[in-house]
PDB file of C-alpha atoms in Angstrom:
ATOM      1  CA  MET R   1       6.795 -17.606  -0.032  1.00 87.00           C
ATOM      2  CA  LYS R   2       6.241 -15.112   2.794  1.00 94.00           C
ATOM      3  CA  LYS R   3       6.634 -11.659   2.216  1.00 97.00           C
ATOM      4  CA  SER R   4       5.727  -9.083   5.038  1.00 97.00           C
ATOM      5  CA  LEU R   5       4.115  -4.669   4.305  1.00 98.00           C
ATOM      6  CA  VAL R   6       3.963  -2.530   6.756  1.00 98.00           C
ATOM      7  CA  ILE R   7       1.962   0.338   5.482  1.00 98.00           C
ATOM      8  CA  SER R   8       1.729   3.772   7.459  1.00 97.00           C
ATOM      9  CA  GLY R   9      -0.068   7.080   7.275  1.00 95.00           C
ATOM     10  CA  SER R  10      -1.652   9.768   9.351  1.00 92.00           C
ATOM     11  CA  GLY R  11      -5.696   8.668  10.377  1.00 87.00           C
ATOM     12  CA  GLY R  12      -7.822   9.254   7.456  1.00 88.00           C
ATOM     13  CA  GLN R  13      -5.449   8.729   4.569  1.00 94.00           C
ATOM     14  CA  GLY R  14      -6.536   4.994   3.769  1.00 94.00           C
ATOM     15  CA  VAL R  15      -4.158   2.926   5.556  1.00 96.00           C
ATOM     16  CA  MET R  16      -5.867   0.887   7.508  1.00 95.00           C
ATOM     17  CA  SER R  17      -8.354  -0.086   4.440  1.00 96.00           C
ATOM     18  CA  ALA R  18      -5.541  -0.350   2.464  1.00 98.00           C
ATOM     19  CA  GLY R  19      -3.880  -3.102   4.665  1.00 98.00           C
ATOM     20  CA  ILE R  20      -7.725  -4.856   5.411  1.00 98.00           C
ATOM     21  CA  MET R  21      -7.817  -4.623   1.185  1.00 97.00           C
ATOM     22  CA  ILE R  22      -4.438  -5.899   0.570  1.00 98.00           C
ATOM     23  CA  ALA R  23      -4.576  -9.254   3.021  1.00 98.00           C
ATOM     24  CA  GLN R  24      -8.909  -9.761   1.411  1.00 97.00           C
ATOM     25  CA  THR R  25      -7.142  -9.774  -2.444  1.00 98.00           C
ATOM     26  CA  ALA R  26      -4.478 -12.376  -0.574  1.00 98.00           C
ATOM     27  CA  VAL R  27      -7.176 -14.720   1.319  1.00 98.00           C
ATOM     28  CA  ALA R  28      -9.170 -14.535  -2.161  1.00 97.00           C
ATOM     29  CA  ALA R  29      -6.449 -15.252  -4.508  1.00 96.00           C
ATOM     30  CA  GLY R  30      -5.904 -18.279  -2.239  1.00 97.00           C
ATOM     31  CA  LYS R  31      -2.722 -17.496  -0.700  1.00 98.00           C
ATOM     32  CA  TYR R  32      -2.946 -17.334   4.005  1.00 98.00           C
ATOM     33  CA  ALA R  33      -2.814 -13.805   5.324  1.00 98.00           C
ATOM     34  CA  THR R  34      -2.991 -11.402   8.149  1.00 98.00           C
ATOM     35  CA  PHE R  35      -3.617  -8.207   9.366  1.00 97.00           C
ATOM     36  CA  LEU R  36      -2.720  -6.194  12.702  1.00 96.00           C
ATOM     37  CA  PRO R  37      -3.436  -2.886  13.092  1.00 95.00           C
ATOM     38  CA  GLU R  38      -1.855  -0.152  15.019  1.00 91.00           C
ATOM     39  CA  TYR R  39      -3.924   2.809  16.221  1.00 82.00           C
ATOM     40  CA  GLY R  40      -2.843   6.173  17.854  1.00 74.00           C
ATOM     41  CA  PRO R  41      -4.687   7.265  20.626  1.00 74.00           C
ATOM     42  CA  GLU R  42      -6.252  10.347  18.481  1.00 67.00           C
ATOM     43  CA  GLN R  43      -9.415   9.312  16.397  1.00 63.00           C
ATOM     44  CA  ARG R  44      -8.921  11.227  13.359  1.00 65.00           C
ATOM     45  CA  GLY R  45      -5.072  12.124  12.565  1.00 69.00           C
ATOM     46  CA  GLY R  46      -3.951  11.044  14.645  1.00 80.00           C
ATOM     47  CA  SER R  47      -0.844   8.042  13.516  1.00 86.00           C
ATOM     48  CA  ALA R  48      -2.118   4.729  11.300  1.00 92.00           C
ATOM     49  CA  LYS R  49       0.222   1.573  10.755  1.00 95.00           C
ATOM     50  CA  CYS R  50      -0.946  -1.935   9.687  1.00 96.00           C
ATOM     51  CA  THR R  51       1.431  -4.655   9.178  1.00 97.00           C
ATOM     52  CA  VAL R  52       0.363  -7.470   6.625  1.00 98.00           C
ATOM     53  CA  VAL R  53       1.330 -10.856   6.209  1.00 97.00           C
ATOM     54  CA  VAL R  54       1.043 -12.725   3.042  1.00 98.00           C
ATOM     55  CA  ASN R  55       2.217 -16.063   2.558  1.00 97.00           C
ATOM     56  CA  ASP R  56       1.916 -19.970   0.574  1.00 96.00           C
ATOM     57  CA  SER R  57       0.892 -21.643   3.860  1.00 97.00           C
ATOM     58  CA  GLU R  58      -0.099 -20.956   7.521  1.00 96.00           C
ATOM     59  CA  ILE R  59       1.477 -17.983   9.124  1.00 96.00           C
ATOM     60  CA  ILE R  60       3.324 -18.264  12.336  1.00 92.00           C
ATOM     61  CA  SER R  61       3.207 -15.008  13.819  1.00 89.00           C
ATOM     62  CA  PRO R  62       2.636 -11.881  11.830  1.00 87.00           C
ATOM     63  CA  LEU R  63       5.370 -10.103  13.355  1.00 87.00           C
ATOM     64  CA  MET R  64       8.696  -9.571  12.182  1.00 88.00           C
ATOM     65  CA  ALA R  65      11.690  -7.820  12.955  1.00 90.00           C
ATOM     66  CA  LYS R  66      11.847  -5.591   9.350  1.00 96.00           C
ATOM     67  CA  CYS R  67       9.554  -5.395   6.022  1.00 97.00           C
ATOM     68  CA  ASP R  68       9.931  -6.307   3.093  1.00 97.00           C
ATOM     69  CA  THR R  69       7.879  -3.137   1.459  1.00 98.00           C
ATOM     70  CA  LEU R  70       7.156  -0.320   3.432  1.00 98.00           C
ATOM     71  CA  ILE R  71       3.633   1.683   2.354  1.00 98.00           C
ATOM     72  CA  THR R  72       4.871   5.675   3.756  1.00 98.00           C
ATOM     73  CA  MET R  73       1.578   7.880   2.862  1.00 98.00           C
ATOM     74  CA  ASN R  74       3.972  10.804   4.579  1.00 97.00           C
ATOM     75  CA  GLU R  75       6.657  12.836   6.166  1.00 96.00           C
ATOM     76  CA  GLN R  76       6.570  11.575   9.637  1.00 94.00           C
ATOM     77  CA  SER R  77       5.367   8.110   8.840  1.00 95.00           C
ATOM     78  CA  TYR R  78       8.856   7.887   6.838  1.00 96.00           C
ATOM     79  CA  LYS R  79      10.694   9.296   8.973  1.00 95.00           C
ATOM     80  CA  LYS R  80       9.159   6.930  11.743  1.00 94.00           C
ATOM     81  CA  PHE R  81       8.932   2.780  10.207  1.00 95.00           C
ATOM     82  CA  GLY R  82      11.967   3.774   6.905  1.00 95.00           C
ATOM     83  CA  ALA R  83      14.519   1.894   9.145  1.00 95.00           C
ATOM     84  CA  SER R  84      12.162  -0.664   9.840  1.00 96.00           C
ATOM     85  CA  LEU R  85      12.379  -1.600   5.438  1.00 98.00           C
ATOM     86  CA  LYS R  86      14.948  -4.865   4.802  1.00 97.00           C
ATOM     87  CA  SER R  87      17.691  -4.262   2.544  1.00 98.00           C
ATOM     88  CA  GLY R  88      16.791  -5.558  -0.719  1.00 97.00           C
ATOM     89  CA  GLY R  89      13.214  -4.510   0.152  1.00 97.00           C
ATOM     90  CA  ILE R  90      10.641  -2.035  -1.459  1.00 98.00           C
ATOM     91  CA  LEU R  91       9.563   1.252  -0.948  1.00 98.00           C
ATOM     92  CA  ILE R  92       6.634   3.207  -1.917  1.00 98.00           C
ATOM     93  CA  ALA R  93       6.536   7.079  -0.515  1.00 98.00           C
ATOM     94  CA  ASN R  94       3.585   9.384  -1.796  1.00 98.00           C
ATOM     95  CA  THR R  95       6.057  11.864  -2.394  1.00 98.00           C
ATOM     96  CA  SER R  96       2.758  14.329  -2.193  1.00 98.00           C
ATOM     97  CA  ARG R  97       3.946  14.477   1.230  1.00 97.00           C
ATOM     98  CA  VAL R  98       7.159  12.195   1.832  1.00 97.00           C
ATOM     99  CA  LEU R  99       9.393  15.653   0.967  1.00 95.00           C
ATOM    100  CA  SER R 100      12.956  14.006   2.333  1.00 95.00           C
ATOM    101  CA  GLU R 101      15.279  12.695  -0.329  1.00 94.00           C
ATOM    102  CA  ILE R 102      15.292   9.267  -0.041  1.00 94.00           C
ATOM    103  CA  THR R 103      18.908   8.429   0.281  1.00 92.00           C
ATOM    104  CA  ARG R 104      18.977   4.527   1.129  1.00 94.00           C
ATOM    105  CA  GLU R 105      20.628   2.829  -2.425  1.00 94.00           C
ATOM    106  CA  ASP R 106      19.421  -0.864  -0.777  1.00 96.00           C
ATOM    107  CA  ILE R 107      16.601  -0.347  -1.556  1.00 97.00           C
ATOM    108  CA  THR R 108      13.800  -0.420  -4.965  1.00 96.00           C
ATOM    109  CA  ALA R 109      12.145   2.890  -4.274  1.00 96.00           C
ATOM    110  CA  VAL R 110       8.949   4.343  -5.728  1.00 97.00           C
ATOM    111  CA  LYS R 111       8.254   7.984  -5.524  1.00 97.00           C
ATOM    112  CA  VAL R 112       4.040   8.419  -5.941  1.00 98.00           C
ATOM    113  CA  PRO R 113       2.805  11.990  -6.256  1.00 98.00           C
ATOM    114  CA  ALA R 114      -0.400   9.580  -5.103  1.00 98.00           C
ATOM    115  CA  ASP R 115      -2.522  12.999  -3.543  1.00 98.00           C
ATOM    116  CA  ASP R 116      -1.477  14.452  -6.414  1.00 98.00           C
ATOM    117  CA  ILE R 117      -2.866  11.531  -8.895  1.00 98.00           C
ATOM    118  CA  ALA R 118      -5.740  10.975  -6.944  1.00 98.00           C
ATOM    119  CA  VAL R 119      -7.436  14.929  -6.810  1.00 98.00           C
ATOM    120  CA  GLU R 120      -6.537  14.572 -10.391  1.00 98.00           C
ATOM    121  CA  LEU R 121      -8.909  11.472 -11.115  1.00 98.00           C
ATOM    122  CA  GLY R 122     -11.450  13.379  -9.060  1.00 97.00           C
ATOM    123  CA  SER R 123     -11.013  12.409  -5.092  1.00 97.00           C
ATOM    124  CA  ILE R 124      -8.193  12.218  -2.759  1.00 96.00           C
ATOM    125  CA  LYS R 125      -9.851   9.247  -0.994  1.00 96.00           C
ATOM    126  CA  CYS R 126      -8.418   7.023  -4.212  1.00 97.00           C
ATOM    127  CA  ALA R 127      -4.769   8.123  -3.089  1.00 98.00           C
ATOM    128  CA  ASN R 128      -4.873   4.652  -1.097  1.00 98.00           C
ATOM    129  CA  ILE R 129      -5.799   2.501  -4.546  1.00 98.00           C
ATOM    130  CA  ILE R 130      -3.062   4.910  -6.465  1.00 98.00           C
ATOM    131  CA  LEU R 131      -0.260   3.332  -3.666  1.00 98.00           C
ATOM    132  CA  ILE R 132      -1.270  -0.738  -4.029  1.00 98.00           C
ATOM    133  CA  GLY R 133      -1.129  -0.590  -7.941  1.00 98.00           C
ATOM    134  CA  ALA R 134       2.125   0.307  -7.382  1.00 98.00           C
ATOM    135  CA  LEU R 135       2.580  -1.685  -4.799  1.00 98.00           C
ATOM    136  CA  ILE R 136       1.555  -4.231  -7.759  1.00 98.00           C
ATOM    137  CA  GLY R 137       3.750  -2.608 -10.193  1.00 97.00           C
ATOM    138  CA  ALA R 138       7.129  -2.692  -8.579  1.00 96.00           C
ATOM    139  CA  ASP R 139       6.415  -6.034  -8.322  1.00 93.00           C
ATOM    140  CA  ALA R 140       6.615  -6.482  -4.877  1.00 91.00           C
ATOM    141  CA  GLY R 141       5.164 -10.660  -4.987  1.00 93.00           C
ATOM    142  CA  ILE R 142       1.873  -9.911  -2.593  1.00 96.00           C
ATOM    143  CA  ILE R 143      -0.665  -9.133  -4.459  1.00 97.00           C
ATOM    144  CA  THR R 144      -1.619  -9.517  -8.110  1.00 97.00           C
ATOM    145  CA  GLU R 145      -3.166  -7.032 -10.495  1.00 97.00           C
ATOM    146  CA  GLU R 146      -6.034  -9.198 -11.694  1.00 97.00           C
ATOM    147  CA  ALA R 147      -6.714 -10.044  -7.843  1.00 97.00           C
ATOM    148  CA  MET R 148      -7.134  -6.376  -7.387  1.00 98.00           C
ATOM    149  CA  LEU R 149      -9.138  -5.812 -10.556  1.00 97.00           C
ATOM    150  CA  ALA R 150     -11.193  -8.705  -8.494  1.00 96.00           C
ATOM    151  CA  SER R 151     -11.526  -7.299  -5.024  1.00 96.00           C
ATOM    152  CA  LEU R 152     -12.620  -3.743  -6.521  1.00 96.00           C
ATOM    153  CA  GLU R 153     -15.229  -5.022  -8.087  1.00 94.00           C
ATOM    154  CA  ALA R 154     -16.079  -7.283  -4.922  1.00 93.00           C
ATOM    155  CA  LYS R 155     -16.022  -3.238  -2.882  1.00 92.00           C
ATOM    156  CA  PHE R 156     -17.053  -1.102  -5.346  1.00 91.00           C
ATOM    157  CA  GLY R 157     -19.174  -2.868  -7.472  1.00 85.00           C
ATOM    158  CA  SER R 158     -22.444  -2.012  -5.760  1.00 86.00           C
ATOM    159  CA  LYS R 159     -21.949   1.764  -6.361  1.00 81.00           C
ATOM    160  CA  LYS R 160     -22.125   4.308  -8.521  1.00 86.00           C
ATOM    161  CA  LYS R 161     -20.121   2.794 -11.344  1.00 90.00           C
ATOM    162  CA  GLU R 162     -18.036   6.329 -11.459  1.00 93.00           C
ATOM    163  CA  VAL R 163     -17.357   4.621  -8.419  1.00 94.00           C
ATOM    164  CA  LEU R 164     -15.802   1.800  -9.489  1.00 95.00           C
ATOM    165  CA  GLU R 165     -13.956   3.215 -12.362  1.00 96.00           C
ATOM    166  CA  LEU R 166     -12.456   6.224 -10.368  1.00 97.00           C
ATOM    167  CA  ASN R 167     -10.381   2.837  -8.068  1.00 97.00           C
ATOM    168  CA  LYS R 168      -9.890   1.461 -11.549  1.00 97.00           C
ATOM    169  CA  ALA R 169      -8.053   4.317 -13.066  1.00 98.00           C
ATOM    170  CA  ALA R 170      -6.100   5.085  -9.718  1.00 98.00           C
ATOM    171  CA  LEU R 171      -4.832   1.473  -8.958  1.00 98.00           C
ATOM    172  CA  ALA R 172      -3.619   1.900 -13.307  1.00 98.00           C
ATOM    173  CA  LYS R 173      -1.697   4.801 -12.450  1.00 98.00           C
ATOM    174  CA  GLY R 174       0.264   3.349  -9.788  1.00 98.00           C
ATOM    175  CA  ILE R 175       0.424   0.886 -11.467  1.00 98.00           C
ATOM    176  CA  GLU R 176       2.611   2.633 -13.965  1.00 97.00           C
ATOM    177  CA  TYR R 177       4.779   4.068 -11.336  1.00 96.00           C
ATOM    178  CA  GLY R 178       5.493   0.793  -9.758  1.00 96.00           C
ATOM    179  CA  LYS R 179       6.914  -0.244 -13.400  1.00 95.00           C
ATOM    180  CA  ASN R 180       8.668   2.467 -14.067  1.00 92.00           C
ATOM    181  CA  ALA R 181      10.487   1.901 -10.758  1.00 84.00           C
ATOM    182  CA  LYS R 182      11.919  -2.030 -11.533  1.00 67.00           C
ATOM    183  CA  ALA R 183      12.402  -0.323 -15.567  1.00 55.00           C
TER     184      ALA R 183
END
């Protein structure tokens, strides 16, 4: 089944890293995936957006009018891309930075204070992994927990054990938030 995801935020928040990791995880699990990055003109701190499409069969085009799932990492990206989410879709908002009230009643809103959780865990750099966890917990149908854990192992397994454990803990926290939103 074809699923589309937009991840948006500002440069330095791990938007592109999250998108690449989700696409690679889907491919490793036997699916087809596309990753389409969009950058603002700034080197750091400017807008960042990527689109990931995952499907069981070949993907003809990574472009779509509206997405099934939207991850917004800051207020600016929520305001800019919130309307691009399909009715019935899933919004995952980093409420550490998305301060607007989420009023749409035709979507599932997963509110995750990802920056705050990341700081509690020990590194702001894992906020994007927390939001990927929320994506999995909300059952968006894009990647599975098992596949993502394997990707984390492949990406961080050769680094210090603490880095891998931090990212596993971040993923688990995000999954918890995603599951609670669907309950």
